[in-house]
Short mmCIF file of C-alpha atoms and ligand atoms in Angstrom, two decimals:
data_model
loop_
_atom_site.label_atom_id
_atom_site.label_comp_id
_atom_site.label_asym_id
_atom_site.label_seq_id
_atom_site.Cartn_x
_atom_site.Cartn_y
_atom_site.Cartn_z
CA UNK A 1095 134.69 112.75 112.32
CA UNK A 1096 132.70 112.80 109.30
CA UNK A 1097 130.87 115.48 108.47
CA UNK A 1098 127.96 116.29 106.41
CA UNK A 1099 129.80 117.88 103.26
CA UNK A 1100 131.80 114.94 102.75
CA UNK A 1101 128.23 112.88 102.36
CA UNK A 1102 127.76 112.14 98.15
CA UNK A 1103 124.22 110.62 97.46
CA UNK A 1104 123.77 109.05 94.32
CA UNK A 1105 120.32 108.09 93.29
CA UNK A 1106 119.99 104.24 92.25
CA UNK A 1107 116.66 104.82 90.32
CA UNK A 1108 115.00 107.83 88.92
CA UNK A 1109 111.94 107.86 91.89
CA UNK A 1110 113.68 106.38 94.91
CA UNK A 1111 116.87 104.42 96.41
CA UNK A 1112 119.88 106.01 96.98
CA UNK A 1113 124.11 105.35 97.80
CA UNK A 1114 125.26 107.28 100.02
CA UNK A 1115 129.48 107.82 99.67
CA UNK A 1116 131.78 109.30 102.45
CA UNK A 1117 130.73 107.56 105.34
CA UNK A 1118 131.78 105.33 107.87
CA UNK A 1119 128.73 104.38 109.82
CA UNK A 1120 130.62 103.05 112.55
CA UNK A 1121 132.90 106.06 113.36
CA UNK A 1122 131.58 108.85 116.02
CA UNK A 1123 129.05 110.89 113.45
CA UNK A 1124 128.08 114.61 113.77
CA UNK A 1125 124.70 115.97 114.43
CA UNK A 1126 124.63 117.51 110.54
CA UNK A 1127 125.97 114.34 109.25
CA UNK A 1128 122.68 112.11 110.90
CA UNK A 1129 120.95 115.23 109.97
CA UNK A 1130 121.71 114.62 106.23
CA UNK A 1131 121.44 111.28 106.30
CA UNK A 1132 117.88 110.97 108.26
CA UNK A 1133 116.69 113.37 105.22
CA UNK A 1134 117.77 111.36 102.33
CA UNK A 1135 116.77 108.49 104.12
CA UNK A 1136 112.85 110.23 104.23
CA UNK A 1137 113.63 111.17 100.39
CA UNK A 1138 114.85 108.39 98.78
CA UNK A 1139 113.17 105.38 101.23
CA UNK A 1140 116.20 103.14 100.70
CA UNK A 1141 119.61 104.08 101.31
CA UNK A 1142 122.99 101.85 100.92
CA UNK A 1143 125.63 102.36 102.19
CA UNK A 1144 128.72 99.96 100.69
CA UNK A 1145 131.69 99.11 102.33
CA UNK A 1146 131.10 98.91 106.11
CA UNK A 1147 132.79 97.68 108.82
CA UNK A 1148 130.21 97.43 111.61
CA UNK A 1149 130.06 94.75 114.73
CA UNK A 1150 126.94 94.18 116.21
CA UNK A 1151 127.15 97.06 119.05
CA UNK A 1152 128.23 99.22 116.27
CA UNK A 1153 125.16 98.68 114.62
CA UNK A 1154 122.95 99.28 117.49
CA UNK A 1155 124.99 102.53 117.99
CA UNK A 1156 123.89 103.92 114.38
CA UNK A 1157 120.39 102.63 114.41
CA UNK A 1158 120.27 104.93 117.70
CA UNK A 1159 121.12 107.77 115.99
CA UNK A 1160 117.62 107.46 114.40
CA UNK A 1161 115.19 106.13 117.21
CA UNK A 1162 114.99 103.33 119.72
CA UNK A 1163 116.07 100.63 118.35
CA UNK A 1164 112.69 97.77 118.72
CA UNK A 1165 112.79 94.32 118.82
CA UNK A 1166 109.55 92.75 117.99
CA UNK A 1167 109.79 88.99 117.36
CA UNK A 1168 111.58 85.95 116.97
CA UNK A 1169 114.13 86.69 119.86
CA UNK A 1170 115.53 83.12 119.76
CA UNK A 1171 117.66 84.44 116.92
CA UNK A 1172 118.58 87.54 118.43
CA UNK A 1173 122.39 87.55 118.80
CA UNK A 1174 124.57 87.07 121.98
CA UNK A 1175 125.10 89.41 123.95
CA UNK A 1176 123.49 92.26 121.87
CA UNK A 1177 119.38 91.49 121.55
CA UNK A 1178 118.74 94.35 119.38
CA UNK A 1179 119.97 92.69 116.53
CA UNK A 1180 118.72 90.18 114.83
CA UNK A 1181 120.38 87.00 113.16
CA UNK A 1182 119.53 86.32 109.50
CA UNK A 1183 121.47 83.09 108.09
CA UNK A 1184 121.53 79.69 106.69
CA UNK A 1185 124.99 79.33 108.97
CA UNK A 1186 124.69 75.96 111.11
CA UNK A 1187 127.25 75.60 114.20
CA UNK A 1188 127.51 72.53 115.55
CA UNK A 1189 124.10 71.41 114.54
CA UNK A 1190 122.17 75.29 115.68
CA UNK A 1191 121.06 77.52 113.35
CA UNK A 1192 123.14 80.75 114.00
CA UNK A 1193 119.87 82.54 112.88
CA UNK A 1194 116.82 82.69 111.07
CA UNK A 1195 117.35 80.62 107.61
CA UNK A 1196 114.56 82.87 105.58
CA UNK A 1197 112.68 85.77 106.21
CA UNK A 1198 110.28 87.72 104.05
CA UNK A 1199 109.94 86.28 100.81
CA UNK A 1200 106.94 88.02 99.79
CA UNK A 1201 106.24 92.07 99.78
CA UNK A 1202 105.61 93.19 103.17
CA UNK A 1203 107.07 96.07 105.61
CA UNK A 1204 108.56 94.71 108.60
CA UNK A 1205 106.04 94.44 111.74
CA UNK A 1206 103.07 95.03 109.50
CA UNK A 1207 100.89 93.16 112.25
CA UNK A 1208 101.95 95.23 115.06
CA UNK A 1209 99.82 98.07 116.50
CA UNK A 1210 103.09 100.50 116.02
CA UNK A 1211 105.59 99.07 113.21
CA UNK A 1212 109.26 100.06 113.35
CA UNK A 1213 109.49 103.12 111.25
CA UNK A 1214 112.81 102.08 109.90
CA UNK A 1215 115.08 98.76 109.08
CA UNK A 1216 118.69 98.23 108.74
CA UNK A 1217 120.15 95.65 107.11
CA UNK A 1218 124.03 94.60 107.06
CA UNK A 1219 125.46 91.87 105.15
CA UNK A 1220 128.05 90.35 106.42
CA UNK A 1221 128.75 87.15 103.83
CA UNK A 1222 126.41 87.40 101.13
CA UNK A 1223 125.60 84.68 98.46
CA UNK A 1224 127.68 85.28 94.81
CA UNK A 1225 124.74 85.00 93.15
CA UNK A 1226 120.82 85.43 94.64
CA UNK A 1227 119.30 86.63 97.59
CA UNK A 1228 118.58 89.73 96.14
CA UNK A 1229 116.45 92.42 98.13
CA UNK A 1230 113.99 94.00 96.49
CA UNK A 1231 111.97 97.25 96.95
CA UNK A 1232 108.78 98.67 95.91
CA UNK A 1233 107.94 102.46 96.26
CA UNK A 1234 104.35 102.92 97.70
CA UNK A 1235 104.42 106.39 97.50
CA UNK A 1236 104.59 106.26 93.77
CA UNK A 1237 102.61 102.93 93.40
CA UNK A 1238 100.14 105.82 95.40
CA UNK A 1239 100.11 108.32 93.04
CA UNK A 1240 100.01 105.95 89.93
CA UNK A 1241 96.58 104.44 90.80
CA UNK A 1242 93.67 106.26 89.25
CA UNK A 1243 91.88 109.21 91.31
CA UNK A 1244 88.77 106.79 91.74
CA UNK A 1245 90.37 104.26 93.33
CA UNK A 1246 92.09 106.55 95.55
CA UNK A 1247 89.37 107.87 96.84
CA UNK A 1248 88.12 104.41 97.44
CA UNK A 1249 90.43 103.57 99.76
CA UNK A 1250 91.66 106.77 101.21
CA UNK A 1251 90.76 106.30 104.71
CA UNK A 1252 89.86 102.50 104.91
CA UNK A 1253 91.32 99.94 106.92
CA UNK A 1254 92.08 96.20 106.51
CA UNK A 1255 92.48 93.59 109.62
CA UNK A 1256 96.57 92.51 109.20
CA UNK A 1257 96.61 89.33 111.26
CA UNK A 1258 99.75 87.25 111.59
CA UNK A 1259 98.80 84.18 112.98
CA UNK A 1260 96.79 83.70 109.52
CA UNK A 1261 99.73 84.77 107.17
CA UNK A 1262 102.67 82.36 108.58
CA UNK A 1263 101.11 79.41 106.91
CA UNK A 1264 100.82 81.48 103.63
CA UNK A 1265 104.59 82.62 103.70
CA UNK A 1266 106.30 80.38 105.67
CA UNK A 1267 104.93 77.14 104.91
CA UNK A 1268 108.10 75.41 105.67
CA UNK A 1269 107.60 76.66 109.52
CA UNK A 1270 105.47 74.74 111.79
CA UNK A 1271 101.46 76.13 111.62
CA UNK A 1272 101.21 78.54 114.67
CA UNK A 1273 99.00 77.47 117.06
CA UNK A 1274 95.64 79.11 117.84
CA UNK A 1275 96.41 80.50 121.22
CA UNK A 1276 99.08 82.19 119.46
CA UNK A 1277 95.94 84.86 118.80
CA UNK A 1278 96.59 85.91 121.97
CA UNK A 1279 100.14 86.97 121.35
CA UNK A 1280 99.40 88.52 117.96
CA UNK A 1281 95.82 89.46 117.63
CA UNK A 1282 94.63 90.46 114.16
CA UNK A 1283 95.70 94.36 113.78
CA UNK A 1284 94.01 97.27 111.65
CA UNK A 1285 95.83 99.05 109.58
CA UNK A 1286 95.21 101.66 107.10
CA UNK A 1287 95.06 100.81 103.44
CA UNK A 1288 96.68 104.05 102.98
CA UNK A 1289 99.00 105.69 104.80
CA UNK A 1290 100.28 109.16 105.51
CA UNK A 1291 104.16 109.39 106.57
CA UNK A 1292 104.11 110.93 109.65
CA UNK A 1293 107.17 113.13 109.11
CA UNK A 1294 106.80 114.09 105.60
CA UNK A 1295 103.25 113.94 105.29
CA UNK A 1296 103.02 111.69 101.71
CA UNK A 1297 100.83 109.60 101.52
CA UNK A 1298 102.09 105.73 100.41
CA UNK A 1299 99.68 102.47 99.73
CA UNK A 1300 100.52 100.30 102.64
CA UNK A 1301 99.57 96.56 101.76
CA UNK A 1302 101.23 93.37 101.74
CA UNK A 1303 101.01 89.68 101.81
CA UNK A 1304 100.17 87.23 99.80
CA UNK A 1305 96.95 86.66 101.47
CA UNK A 1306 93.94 89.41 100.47
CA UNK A 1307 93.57 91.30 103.14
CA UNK A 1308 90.21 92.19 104.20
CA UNK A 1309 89.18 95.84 103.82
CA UNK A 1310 87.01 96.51 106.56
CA UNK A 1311 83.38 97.02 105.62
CA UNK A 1312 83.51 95.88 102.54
CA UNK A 1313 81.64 92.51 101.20
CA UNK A 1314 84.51 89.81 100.39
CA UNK A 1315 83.97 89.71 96.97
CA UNK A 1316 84.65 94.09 96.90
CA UNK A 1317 87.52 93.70 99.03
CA UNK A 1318 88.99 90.48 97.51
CA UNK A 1319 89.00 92.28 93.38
CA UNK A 1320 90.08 95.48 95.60
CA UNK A 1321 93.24 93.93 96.87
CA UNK A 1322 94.00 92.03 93.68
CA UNK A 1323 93.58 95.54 91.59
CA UNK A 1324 96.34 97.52 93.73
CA UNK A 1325 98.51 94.58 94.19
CA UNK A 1326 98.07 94.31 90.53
CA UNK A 1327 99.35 98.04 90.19
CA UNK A 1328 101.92 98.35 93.26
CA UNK A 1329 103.91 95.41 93.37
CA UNK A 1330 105.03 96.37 89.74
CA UNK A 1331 108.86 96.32 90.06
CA UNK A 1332 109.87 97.59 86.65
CA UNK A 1333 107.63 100.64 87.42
CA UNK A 1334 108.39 101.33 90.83
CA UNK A 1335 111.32 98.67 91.92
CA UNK A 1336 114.49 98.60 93.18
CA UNK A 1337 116.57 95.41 93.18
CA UNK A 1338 119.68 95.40 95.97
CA UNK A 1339 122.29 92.81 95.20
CA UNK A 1340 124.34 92.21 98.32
CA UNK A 1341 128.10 93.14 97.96
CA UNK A 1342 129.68 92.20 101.49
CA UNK A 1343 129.42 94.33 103.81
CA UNK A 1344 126.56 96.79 102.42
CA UNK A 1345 123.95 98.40 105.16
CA UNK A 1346 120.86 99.32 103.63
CA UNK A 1347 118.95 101.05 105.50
CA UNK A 1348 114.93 101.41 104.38
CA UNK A 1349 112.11 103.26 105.73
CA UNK A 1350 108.89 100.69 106.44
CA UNK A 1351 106.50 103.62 105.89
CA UNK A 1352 107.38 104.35 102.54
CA UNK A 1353 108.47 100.86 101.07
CA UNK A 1354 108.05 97.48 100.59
CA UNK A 1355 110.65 94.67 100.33
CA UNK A 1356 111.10 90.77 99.68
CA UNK A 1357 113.85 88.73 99.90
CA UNK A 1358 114.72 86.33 97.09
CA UNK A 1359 116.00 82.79 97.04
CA UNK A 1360 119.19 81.51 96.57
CA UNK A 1361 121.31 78.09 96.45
CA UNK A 1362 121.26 77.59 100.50
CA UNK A 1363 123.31 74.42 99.83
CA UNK A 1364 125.98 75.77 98.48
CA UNK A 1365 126.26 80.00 99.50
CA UNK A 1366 126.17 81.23 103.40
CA UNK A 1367 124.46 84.28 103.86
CA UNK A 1368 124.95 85.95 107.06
CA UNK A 1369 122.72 89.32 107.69
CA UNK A 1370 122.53 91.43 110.76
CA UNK A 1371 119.10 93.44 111.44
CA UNK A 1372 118.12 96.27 113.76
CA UNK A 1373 114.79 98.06 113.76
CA UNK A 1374 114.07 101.72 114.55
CA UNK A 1375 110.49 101.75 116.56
CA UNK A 1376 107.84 103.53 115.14
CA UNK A 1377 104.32 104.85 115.46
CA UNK A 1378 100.55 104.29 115.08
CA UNK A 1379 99.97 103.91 111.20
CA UNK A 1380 97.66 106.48 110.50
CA UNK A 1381 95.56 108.31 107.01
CA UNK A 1382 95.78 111.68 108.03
CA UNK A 1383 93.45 114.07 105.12
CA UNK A 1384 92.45 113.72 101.44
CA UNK A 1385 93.81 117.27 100.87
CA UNK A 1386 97.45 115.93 100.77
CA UNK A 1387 96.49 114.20 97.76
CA UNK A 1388 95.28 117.55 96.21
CA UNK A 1389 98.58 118.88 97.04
CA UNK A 1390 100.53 116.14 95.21
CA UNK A 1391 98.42 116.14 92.33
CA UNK A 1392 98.56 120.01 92.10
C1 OGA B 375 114.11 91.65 106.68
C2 OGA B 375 113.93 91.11 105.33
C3 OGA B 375 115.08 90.42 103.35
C4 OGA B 375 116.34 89.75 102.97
O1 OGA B 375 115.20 91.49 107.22
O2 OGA B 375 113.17 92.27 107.20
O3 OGA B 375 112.84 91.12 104.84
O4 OGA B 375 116.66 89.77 101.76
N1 OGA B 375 115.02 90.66 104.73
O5 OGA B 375 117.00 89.19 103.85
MN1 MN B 376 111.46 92.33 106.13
#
């Protein structure tokens, strides 16, 4: 069994990201090792973890270690026999997608339009394109703390209406246009502009999209420059990026309260690219106090 000392971390940028050595996250795990793990995981916001062998019930047996695992949409390419995991690929059998060809090519955290988003995601690629298909990463916490003390205390506290049903034109235009009474399914959701972690207590910017998000209460015009202005400053890779490029059989594992992601293109002709996802379920998004920030800047 693996234990806890054997664990190496080794930061992939100076603010966030980290590889973690000396584990096999399909073999029986102690308590101190998950321990460990679950803390760098709240520290760094994306972990990686190279060299895995994990089958699908494997998978579902780690993401346990760190919640319920959640399945939230597109079920039709959940795999056989184990629906908490989720197909990503551009793999065709006998004239059936094996999975969903793209997902997320734009900054967003995964379930952004849900009243409780998973808290975590884990990603492990199986075959992975020589070249593109990159996964990038965005720090909010330090995109946060980088934006000046005026408009912090603009938004600290406000909310903006996430609403899917708009978005999947917007970033997923090669996808049929949802159809209105899909409202019903996935009514338009508040969510805070900023939010507090709920286990560590930072606070991150939590935004998305490529369409501007409304911030409630303010005229369109306010909320439109708003928007642009900390998607401006956030989604500022050199400053606050990570870039992941797949090896085979990497599982990264990111937290969704702390980070932002986007999946890149690549040659879908010529590569395969075969991902399997879990989610850990999550909670109410939530701005908890202004003080925090007085802490962090102290
Ligand atoms: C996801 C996602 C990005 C990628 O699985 O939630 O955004 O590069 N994936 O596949
Ligand atoms: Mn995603």
């Amino acid at each position: 069994m693996a234990d806890a000392f054997n664990l190496r971390i080794r930061p992939l940028t100076a603010a966030f990201g980290a590889e973690i050595e000396g584990i096999d996250t399909g073999s029986d795990l102690a308590l101190e090792t998950v321990q460990a793990i679950r803390a760098a995981w709240l520290r760094f916001g994306v972990l990686v973890f190279g060299g895995q062998t994990l089958d699908p019930a494997g998978h579902v047996a780690f993401t346990r270690r760190f919640g319920e695992p959640a399945v939230y949409t597109r079920t039709e390419n959940a795999c056989t026999g184990q629906p908490d995991v989720l197909v990503l690929s551009n793999v065709v059998i006998d004239g059936k997608p094996i999975g969903a060809a793209t997902s997320g090519p734009y900054w967003h955290t995964d379930g952004h339009f849900l009243q409780c988003p998973p808290a975590g995601t884990l990603l492990y690629g199986k075959e992975v394109p020589p070249e593109g298909g990159d996964t990038c990463f965005v720090d909010m916490r330090a995109a946060y703390r980088a934006l000046p003390v005026q408009l912090r205390t603009e938004i600290n506290g406000s909310t903006f209406l996430m609403d899917r049903v708009q978005t999947l034109p917007f970033h997923y235009p090669e996808r049929p246009v949802p159809p209105p009474a899909q409202k019903h399914r996935w009514p338009a959701m508040p969510q805070p502009v900023v939010r507090t972690h709920p286990e560590t207590w930072a606070n991150a910017l939590y935004i998305g999209g490529i369409v501007p998000w409304r911030i409630a209460g303010l005229e369109p015009h306010r909320s439109d420059a708003l928007m642009a202005q900390l998607h401006a400053i956030a989604f500022d890779e050199q400053r606050f990026g990570y870039r992941h490029r797949w090896r085979a059989d990497d599982l990264l594992m990111w937290d969704n309260r702390s980070v932002v992601h986007r999946a890149t293109a690549y040659d879908m002709a010529r590569y395969r690219r075969l991902m399997c996802r879990t989610t850990i379920a999550g909670d109410l998004p939530s701005y908890a106090l202004g003080k925090i920030d007085a802490a962090i800047d102290s």
